[in-house]
CSV table of C-alpha atoms and ligand atoms in Angstrom, one decimal:
chain,number,residue,atom,x,y,z
A,1,MET,CA,164.9,-45.4,86.6
A,2,ARG,CA,163.0,-42.5,85.2
A,3,ALA,CA,163.7,-40.1,82.3
A,4,LYS,CA,163.8,-36.6,83.7
A,5,ILE,CA,164.2,-33.3,81.8
A,6,ILE,CA,167.1,-31.6,83.5
A,7,GLY,CA,167.6,-28.7,81.1
A,8,THR,CA,165.7,-26.8,78.4
A,9,GLY,CA,166.7,-24.3,75.7
A,10,SER,CA,165.3,-22.5,72.7
A,11,TYR,CA,166.2,-20.2,69.9
A,12,VAL,CA,164.3,-18.2,67.3
A,13,PRO,CA,165.9,-16.3,64.4
A,14,HIS,CA,166.2,-12.5,64.7
A,15,SER,CA,164.1,-11.5,61.7
A,16,VAL,CA,160.4,-11.0,62.5
A,17,LEU,CA,157.5,-11.1,59.9
A,18,THR,CA,154.5,-9.2,61.2
A,19,ASN,CA,150.9,-9.4,60.1
A,20,SER,CA,151.3,-5.9,58.6
A,21,ASP,CA,154.2,-7.2,56.5
A,22,LEU,CA,151.9,-10.0,55.2
A,23,GLU,CA,149.2,-7.4,54.4
A,24,ARG,CA,151.6,-6.0,51.9
A,25,SER,CA,152.3,-9.3,50.1
A,26,VAL,CA,149.0,-11.2,50.1
A,27,ASP,CA,145.2,-10.4,50.2
A,28,THR,CA,144.8,-10.6,54.0
A,29,SER,CA,144.5,-8.3,57.0
A,30,ASP,CA,146.0,-8.1,60.5
A,31,GLN,CA,142.4,-8.3,61.9
A,32,TRP,CA,141.6,-11.6,60.0
A,33,ILE,CA,144.9,-13.2,61.0
A,34,THR,CA,144.6,-12.2,64.7
A,35,GLU,CA,140.9,-13.1,65.0
A,36,ARG,CA,141.2,-16.4,63.1
A,37,THR,CA,144.6,-17.7,64.4
A,38,GLY,CA,145.8,-15.5,67.3
A,39,ILE,CA,149.1,-15.0,65.4
A,40,ARG,CA,150.6,-11.5,65.3
A,41,SER,CA,154.2,-12.3,64.2
A,42,ARG,CA,156.6,-15.1,63.4
A,43,HIS,CA,160.4,-15.4,63.3
A,44,ILE,CA,162.0,-16.2,60.0
A,45,ALA,CA,165.4,-17.7,59.4
A,46,SER,CA,168.0,-15.9,57.3
A,47,PRO,CA,169.0,-17.4,53.9
A,48,GLY,CA,171.4,-20.3,54.5
A,49,GLU,CA,170.2,-20.7,58.1
A,50,GLY,CA,168.9,-24.3,58.2
A,51,SER,CA,167.2,-26.3,61.0
A,52,SER,CA,170.6,-27.5,62.2
A,53,ALA,CA,171.7,-24.0,62.9
A,54,LEU,CA,168.6,-23.1,65.0
A,55,GLY,CA,168.6,-26.6,66.7
A,56,THR,CA,172.3,-26.3,67.6
A,57,LYS,CA,171.7,-23.0,69.4
A,58,ALA,CA,168.7,-24.4,71.3
A,59,ALA,CA,170.6,-27.5,72.2
A,60,ALA,CA,173.7,-25.6,73.4
A,61,SER,CA,171.3,-23.6,75.7
A,62,ALA,CA,169.7,-26.7,77.0
A,63,LEU,CA,173.0,-28.3,77.8
A,64,SER,CA,174.2,-25.2,79.6
A,65,CYS,CA,170.9,-25.2,81.6
A,66,ALA,CA,171.5,-28.8,82.5
A,67,HIS,CA,175.1,-28.1,83.5
A,68,LEU,CA,176.2,-30.8,81.0
A,69,ASP,CA,179.1,-30.8,78.6
A,70,GLN,CA,178.7,-31.9,75.0
A,71,ALA,CA,181.0,-34.9,75.8
A,72,ASP,CA,178.3,-36.2,78.2
A,73,VAL,CA,175.7,-36.6,75.5
A,74,ASP,CA,175.0,-40.2,74.6
A,75,LEU,CA,172.2,-39.7,72.1
A,76,ILE,CA,170.8,-36.9,70.0
A,77,ILE,CA,167.2,-37.2,68.6
A,78,VAL,CA,166.0,-34.4,66.3
A,79,ALA,CA,162.4,-34.0,65.4
A,80,THR,CA,162.0,-32.0,62.2
A,81,CYS,CA,160.0,-31.9,59.0
A,82,THR,CA,162.3,-29.3,57.5
A,83,PRO,CA,165.8,-31.0,57.6
A,84,ASP,CA,168.8,-29.1,56.2
A,85,MET,CA,168.9,-31.7,53.4
A,86,PRO,CA,167.5,-35.2,52.7
A,87,PHE,CA,170.6,-36.7,54.2
A,88,PRO,CA,172.7,-36.7,56.3
A,89,SER,CA,170.3,-36.3,59.2
A,90,THR,CA,169.9,-32.9,60.9
A,91,ALA,CA,170.8,-34.7,64.1
A,92,CYS,CA,174.3,-35.6,62.7
A,93,LEU,CA,174.8,-32.0,61.7
A,94,ILE,CA,173.9,-30.8,65.2
A,95,GLN,CA,176.2,-33.5,66.7
A,96,ARG,CA,179.0,-32.0,64.5
A,97,ASN,CA,178.2,-28.4,65.5
A,98,LEU,CA,178.1,-29.2,69.2
A,99,GLY,CA,181.2,-31.4,69.0
A,100,ALA,CA,179.2,-34.2,70.8
A,101,THR,CA,181.5,-36.8,69.3
A,102,ALA,CA,180.4,-39.7,71.6
A,103,ALA,CA,176.7,-39.3,70.7
A,104,VAL,CA,174.6,-41.4,68.4
A,105,ALA,CA,172.4,-39.1,66.3
A,106,PHE,CA,169.2,-39.6,64.2
A,107,ASP,CA,166.1,-37.7,63.1
A,108,VAL,CA,162.5,-38.5,63.7
A,109,SER,CA,159.7,-37.4,61.3
A,110,ALA,CA,156.3,-36.9,62.8
A,111,ALA,CA,155.7,-33.2,61.8
A,112,CYS,CA,154.1,-31.1,64.6
A,113,SER,CA,154.0,-34.2,66.9
A,114,GLY,CA,157.7,-34.8,66.3
A,115,PHE,CA,159.0,-33.5,69.6
A,116,LEU,CA,156.7,-35.8,71.6
A,117,PHE,CA,157.6,-38.8,69.4
A,118,ALA,CA,161.3,-38.1,70.0
A,119,LEU,CA,160.8,-37.6,73.7
A,120,SER,CA,159.1,-41.0,73.9
A,121,ILE,CA,162.1,-42.7,72.2
A,122,ALA,CA,164.4,-40.9,74.7
A,123,ASP,CA,162.3,-42.1,77.5
A,124,HIS,CA,162.4,-45.8,76.3
A,125,TYR,CA,166.1,-45.8,75.8
A,126,ILE,CA,166.7,-44.3,79.2
A,127,ARG,CA,164.4,-46.7,81.0
A,128,ALA,CA,166.1,-49.6,79.2
A,129,GLU,CA,169.4,-48.1,80.5
A,130,THR,CA,170.8,-48.1,76.9
A,131,TYR,CA,171.6,-44.4,77.1
A,132,ARG,CA,171.8,-42.0,80.1
A,133,ASN,CA,172.0,-38.4,78.7
A,134,VAL,CA,169.7,-37.8,75.7
A,135,LEU,CA,169.4,-34.5,73.9
A,136,VAL,CA,166.0,-34.1,72.3
A,137,VAL,CA,165.6,-31.2,69.8
A,138,GLY,CA,162.6,-29.9,67.8
A,139,THR,CA,163.7,-27.6,65.1
A,140,GLU,CA,162.1,-26.2,62.0
A,141,VAL,CA,162.6,-23.7,59.2
A,142,MET,CA,158.9,-23.8,58.1
A,143,SER,CA,159.5,-20.8,55.9
A,144,SER,CA,161.4,-23.1,53.6
A,145,VAL,CA,158.2,-25.0,52.8
A,146,THR,CA,155.7,-22.1,53.1
A,147,ASP,CA,154.2,-20.8,49.9
A,148,SER,CA,154.4,-17.0,50.3
A,149,THR,CA,151.7,-16.5,47.7
A,150,ASP,CA,149.1,-18.8,49.5
A,151,ARG,CA,147.2,-16.7,52.1
A,152,THR,CA,145.6,-19.7,53.7
A,153,THR,CA,149.0,-21.1,54.9
A,154,CYS,CA,151.7,-18.3,54.6
A,155,ILE,CA,150.2,-16.5,57.6
A,156,LEU,CA,150.5,-19.5,59.9
A,157,PHE,CA,154.0,-20.8,60.1
A,158,GLY,CA,157.3,-19.6,61.7
A,159,ASP,CA,160.8,-20.8,62.3
A,160,GLY,CA,162.4,-21.8,65.6
A,161,ALA,CA,163.9,-24.5,67.8
A,162,GLY,CA,163.5,-25.9,71.3
A,163,ALA,CA,165.5,-28.6,73.1
A,164,ALA,CA,165.5,-30.7,76.3
A,165,VAL,CA,168.2,-32.7,78.0
A,166,VAL,CA,166.7,-35.9,79.3
A,167,GLN,CA,168.6,-37.9,81.9
A,168,GLY,CA,168.1,-41.2,83.6
A,169,VAL,CA,167.6,-40.7,87.4
A,170,ASP,CA,166.2,-42.6,90.3
A,171,GLY,CA,163.1,-41.3,92.0
A,172,GLU,CA,159.5,-40.4,91.4
A,173,ASN,CA,159.8,-37.4,89.2
A,174,GLY,CA,160.3,-37.4,85.4
A,175,ILE,CA,158.3,-38.6,82.4
A,176,LEU,CA,155.3,-40.6,83.6
A,177,SER,CA,154.0,-41.8,80.2
A,178,ASN,CA,153.8,-41.2,76.5
A,179,HIS,CA,150.9,-42.0,74.2
A,180,LEU,CA,151.5,-41.9,70.5
A,181,HIS,CA,149.1,-42.3,67.6
A,182,SER,CA,149.2,-42.2,63.7
A,183,ASN,CA,146.6,-42.3,61.0
A,184,GLY,CA,148.2,-42.4,57.5
A,185,GLN,CA,144.7,-42.6,55.9
A,186,ARG,CA,144.5,-38.8,56.3
A,187,TRP,CA,148.0,-38.0,55.0
A,188,ASP,CA,146.7,-35.5,52.5
A,189,LEU,CA,145.2,-33.1,55.1
A,190,ILE,CA,148.6,-31.4,55.5
A,191,CYS,CA,151.5,-32.3,53.3
A,192,VAL,CA,154.3,-31.1,51.1
A,193,PRO,CA,153.5,-33.3,48.0
A,194,GLY,CA,156.6,-32.5,45.8
A,195,GLY,CA,160.3,-32.4,46.2
A,196,GLY,CA,160.6,-35.9,47.7
A,197,SER,CA,161.3,-39.3,46.0
A,198,GLN,CA,157.7,-39.7,44.7
A,199,GLN,CA,157.7,-36.4,42.8
A,200,PRO,CA,161.4,-35.2,42.7
A,201,LEU,CA,162.0,-31.5,42.1
A,202,SER,CA,161.2,-30.7,38.5
A,203,GLU,CA,159.8,-27.8,36.5
A,204,THR,CA,156.3,-29.1,37.0
A,205,VAL,CA,156.7,-29.4,40.8
A,206,LEU,CA,158.1,-25.9,40.9
A,207,ASN,CA,155.4,-24.4,38.6
A,208,GLU,CA,152.6,-26.1,40.5
A,209,ARG,CA,154.2,-25.1,43.8
A,210,LEU,CA,154.1,-28.7,45.0
A,211,ASN,CA,157.3,-28.2,47.0
A,212,PHE,CA,155.2,-26.1,49.5
A,213,ILE,CA,152.7,-26.9,52.2
A,214,LYS,CA,149.2,-27.8,51.1
A,215,MET,CA,146.6,-27.9,53.9
A,216,ARG,CA,142.8,-28.5,54.2
A,217,GLY,CA,142.6,-26.0,57.0
A,218,SER,CA,139.1,-26.4,58.3
A,219,ALA,CA,139.1,-30.3,58.3
A,220,THR,CA,142.5,-30.2,60.0
A,221,PHE,CA,141.2,-27.7,62.6
A,222,LYS,CA,138.3,-30.0,63.7
A,223,LEU,CA,140.5,-33.1,63.9
A,224,ALA,CA,143.2,-31.2,65.9
A,225,VAL,CA,140.7,-30.2,68.6
A,226,LYS,CA,139.2,-33.7,68.8
A,227,MET,CA,142.6,-35.6,68.8
A,228,MET,CA,144.3,-33.2,71.3
A,229,GLU,CA,141.3,-33.6,73.7
A,230,GLN,CA,141.5,-37.4,73.3
A,231,ALA,CA,145.2,-37.5,73.8
A,232,ALA,CA,144.9,-35.4,77.0
A,233,ARG,CA,142.1,-37.7,78.3
A,234,GLU,CA,144.1,-40.8,77.5
A,235,ALA,CA,147.1,-39.5,79.6
A,236,LEU,CA,144.8,-38.6,82.5
A,237,SER,CA,143.0,-41.9,82.6
A,238,ALA,CA,146.2,-43.9,82.4
A,239,HIS,CA,147.2,-42.3,85.7
A,240,HIS,CA,143.7,-42.0,87.3
A,241,LEU,CA,144.0,-38.3,87.3
A,242,THR,CA,141.5,-35.5,86.5
A,243,ILE,CA,142.2,-32.3,84.6
A,244,ASP,CA,142.4,-30.5,88.0
A,245,ASP,CA,145.6,-32.5,88.7
A,246,ILE,CA,147.4,-30.8,85.7
A,247,ASP,CA,149.3,-27.6,86.7
A,248,ILE,CA,150.5,-26.7,83.2
A,249,PHE,CA,149.1,-27.8,79.9
A,250,ILE,CA,151.3,-27.2,76.8
A,251,PRO,CA,149.5,-27.9,73.5
A,252,HIS,CA,151.1,-27.7,70.1
A,253,GLN,CA,150.7,-24.1,68.9
A,254,ALA,CA,148.8,-24.3,65.6
A,255,ASN,CA,145.9,-21.8,66.2
A,256,SER,CA,144.7,-20.0,69.3
A,257,ARG,CA,141.1,-21.1,68.5
A,258,ILE,CA,142.2,-24.8,68.5
A,259,ILE,CA,144.0,-24.3,71.8
A,260,GLU,CA,141.0,-22.5,73.4
A,261,ALA,CA,138.5,-25.1,72.0
A,262,THR,CA,140.6,-28.0,73.4
A,263,ALA,CA,140.9,-26.4,76.8
A,264,LYS,CA,137.1,-25.7,76.8
A,265,ARG,CA,136.3,-29.4,76.1
A,266,LEU,CA,138.7,-30.4,78.8
A,267,GLN,CA,137.2,-27.8,81.2
A,268,LEU,CA,140.7,-26.5,81.8
A,269,PRO,CA,141.0,-22.8,82.8
A,270,MET,CA,143.2,-20.8,80.3
A,271,GLU,CA,145.4,-19.7,83.3
A,272,ARG,CA,146.9,-23.2,83.2
A,273,VAL,CA,147.2,-23.3,79.4
A,274,VAL,CA,150.4,-22.1,77.7
A,275,MET,CA,149.8,-20.1,74.5
A,276,ASN,CA,152.7,-18.2,72.8
A,277,ILE,CA,151.5,-18.6,69.2
A,278,GLY,CA,150.9,-14.8,69.0
A,279,GLN,CA,154.7,-14.3,68.9
A,280,TYR,CA,155.9,-17.3,67.0
A,281,GLY,CA,153.1,-18.7,64.8
A,282,ASN,CA,153.1,-22.5,64.2
A,283,THR,CA,156.7,-23.7,64.5
A,284,SER,CA,155.7,-27.4,64.1
A,285,ALA,CA,158.0,-29.7,66.0
A,286,ALA,CA,159.6,-26.7,67.8
A,287,SER,CA,156.4,-25.3,69.3
A,288,ILE,CA,156.2,-27.5,72.4
A,289,PRO,CA,159.9,-27.4,73.4
A,290,LEU,CA,159.9,-23.6,72.8
A,291,ALA,CA,156.9,-23.1,75.1
A,292,LEU,CA,158.3,-25.6,77.6
A,293,ASP,CA,161.6,-23.6,77.8
A,294,GLU,CA,159.7,-20.3,78.3
A,295,MET,CA,157.7,-21.8,81.2
A,296,VAL,CA,160.9,-23.2,82.8
A,297,ARG,CA,162.7,-19.9,82.5
A,298,ALA,CA,159.6,-18.0,83.8
A,299,ASN,CA,159.8,-20.3,86.9
A,300,ARG,CA,156.2,-21.6,86.1
A,301,ILE,CA,157.5,-25.1,86.2
A,302,LYS,CA,159.3,-26.3,89.3
A,303,ASP,CA,160.0,-29.6,91.2
A,304,GLY,CA,156.8,-31.6,91.4
A,305,THR,CA,154.8,-29.5,88.8
A,306,ARG,CA,152.5,-31.8,86.7
A,307,VAL,CA,153.0,-30.9,83.0
A,308,LEU,CA,150.8,-32.3,80.2
A,309,LEU,CA,152.2,-31.9,76.7
A,310,VAL,CA,149.8,-32.6,73.8
A,311,ALA,CA,150.5,-32.5,70.0
A,312,PHE,CA,148.7,-33.0,66.7
A,313,GLY,CA,150.1,-32.8,63.2
A,314,SER,CA,150.6,-34.1,59.7
A,315,GLY,CA,150.6,-37.8,59.2
A,316,LEU,CA,148.3,-37.6,60.8
A,317,THR,CA,150.1,-37.9,64.1
A,318,TRP,CA,149.0,-37.0,67.7
A,319,ALA,CA,150.5,-37.6,71.1
A,320,SER,CA,150.7,-36.8,74.8
A,321,THR,CA,153.4,-36.8,77.3
A,322,LEU,CA,152.7,-36.5,81.1
A,323,ILE,CA,155.6,-35.3,83.3
A,324,ARG,CA,156.0,-34.8,87.0
A,325,TRP,CA,158.8,-32.2,87.0
B,1,UT7,O1,150.2,-27.8,62.8
B,1,UT7,C1,149.4,-28.7,62.2
B,1,UT7,C2,148.0,-28.5,62.4
B,1,UT7,N1,147.6,-27.3,61.7
B,1,UT7,C3,146.4,-26.8,62.0
B,1,UT7,O2,145.8,-27.4,62.9
B,1,UT7,C4,145.8,-25.7,61.2
B,1,UT7,C5,144.3,-25.8,61.3
B,1,UT7,N2,143.6,-24.9,60.6
B,1,UT7,C6,143.4,-23.6,60.9
B,1,UT7,O3,144.1,-23.1,61.7
B,1,UT7,C7,142.4,-22.8,60.2
B,1,UT7,O4,141.6,-23.7,59.4
B,1,UT7,C8,142.9,-21.7,59.2
B,1,UT7,C9,143.5,-20.5,60.1
B,1,UT7,C10,143.9,-22.2,58.3
B,1,UT7,C11,141.7,-21.1,58.4
B,1,UT7,O5,140.7,-20.6,59.3
B,1,UT7,P1,139.2,-21.0,59.0
B,1,UT7,O6,138.4,-20.3,60.1
B,1,UT7,O7,139.1,-22.5,59.0
B,1,UT7,O8,138.9,-20.3,57.6
B,1,UT7,P2,138.4,-21.1,56.3
B,1,UT7,O9,139.5,-21.9,55.7
B,1,UT7,O10,137.1,-21.7,56.6
B,1,UT7,O11,138.2,-19.8,55.4
B,1,UT7,C12,137.2,-18.8,55.7
B,1,UT7,C13,137.4,-17.7,54.7
B,1,UT7,C14,137.6,-18.2,53.2
B,1,UT7,O12,136.9,-17.2,52.4
B,1,UT7,P3,135.4,-17.6,51.7
B,1,UT7,O13,135.6,-18.9,51.0
B,1,UT7,O14,134.6,-17.8,52.9
B,1,UT7,O15,135.1,-16.4,50.9
B,1,UT7,C15,139.0,-18.1,53.0
B,1,UT7,O16,139.4,-17.8,51.6
B,1,UT7,O17,138.6,-16.9,55.0
B,1,UT7,C16,139.4,-16.8,53.8
B,1,UT7,N3,140.8,-16.8,54.1
B,1,UT7,C17,141.4,-15.6,54.4
B,1,UT7,N4,141.0,-14.3,54.4
B,1,UT7,C18,141.9,-13.4,54.8
B,1,UT7,C19,141.7,-17.8,54.3
B,1,UT7,N5,142.9,-17.3,54.7
B,1,UT7,C20,142.8,-16.0,54.7
B,1,UT7,C21,143.6,-15.0,55.1
B,1,UT7,N6,143.2,-13.7,55.1
B,1,UT7,N7,144.9,-15.2,55.4
């Protein structure tokens, strides 16, 4: 029994925030943002539009692509670091929105690596034959934790969602392996320190803007390149493959320079590397399924295509998933 992705979907909110919009609100420039990050625009959710709203649209699109009905879904796993509310889980809200009443639903928190962590859980449940049809969603409203006055972070993040329907099937194709890693020692490289149980929302938290992302950009950058390279090599060596065996490489979209540096270290030509950060910015757990859906819809991924997904994010967390489509 293998876990196979039989449908993908994605959704981004309509409103677009461009670099020139940001030039008007913080001390930055289109040239700096484009050259240092590759980002030109990002989509921003409307007031009241939470992660469950975006995730529901991506999930409905993935179900329709998979020709499955909501009643067929056994399990919904949602990766998000921007849940609608502390509880209930965003997965339960998506279950309600879809009317997938038979499905068990829960969230996974692994920031930008969340989608791969969730996919790995789906893979294990399917191979254990506990569940057959699993909906895996990565959805984020990063604008809800982005400090619009901090030029070092507000230029980076965007909102969006991506989803995959994973089904247990017989045969050779499907998810070949997952490799997950965490290092809590470096928790403070990217975090939202306030607004949780340790420092609940208070006047101090709000005044010190602790309910927004704090990031040590350059240290994070270096580790992102190193760990994404390591994660890719670990997946290749587990299957005795070389980088030439990979048809499509989908890295987490945090910065075009991180993606290019990782590809260079792996000696992977950019034609086989997916990069859509220019349009969406860093959408955290949504970035990989969003890019995956674009590749599926563009017919770049077909039966037998070898796809390597690699992520890195807060935690720290990093991961890879190797798929023979
Ligand atoms: O998804 C999770 C993983 N996240 C990441 O992997 C993000 C990793 N980090 C990055 O992408 C990059 O570190 C940034 C894009 C955040 C920053 O780029 P950088 O090349 O590392 O710049 P820097 O932080 O070293 O800053 C260089 C200069 C500084 O000025 P001084 O001190 O040299 O005078 C910054 O103040 O650029 C300045 N700067 C800006 N200037 C114009 C920082 N942000 C901006 C800005 N516009 N938006």
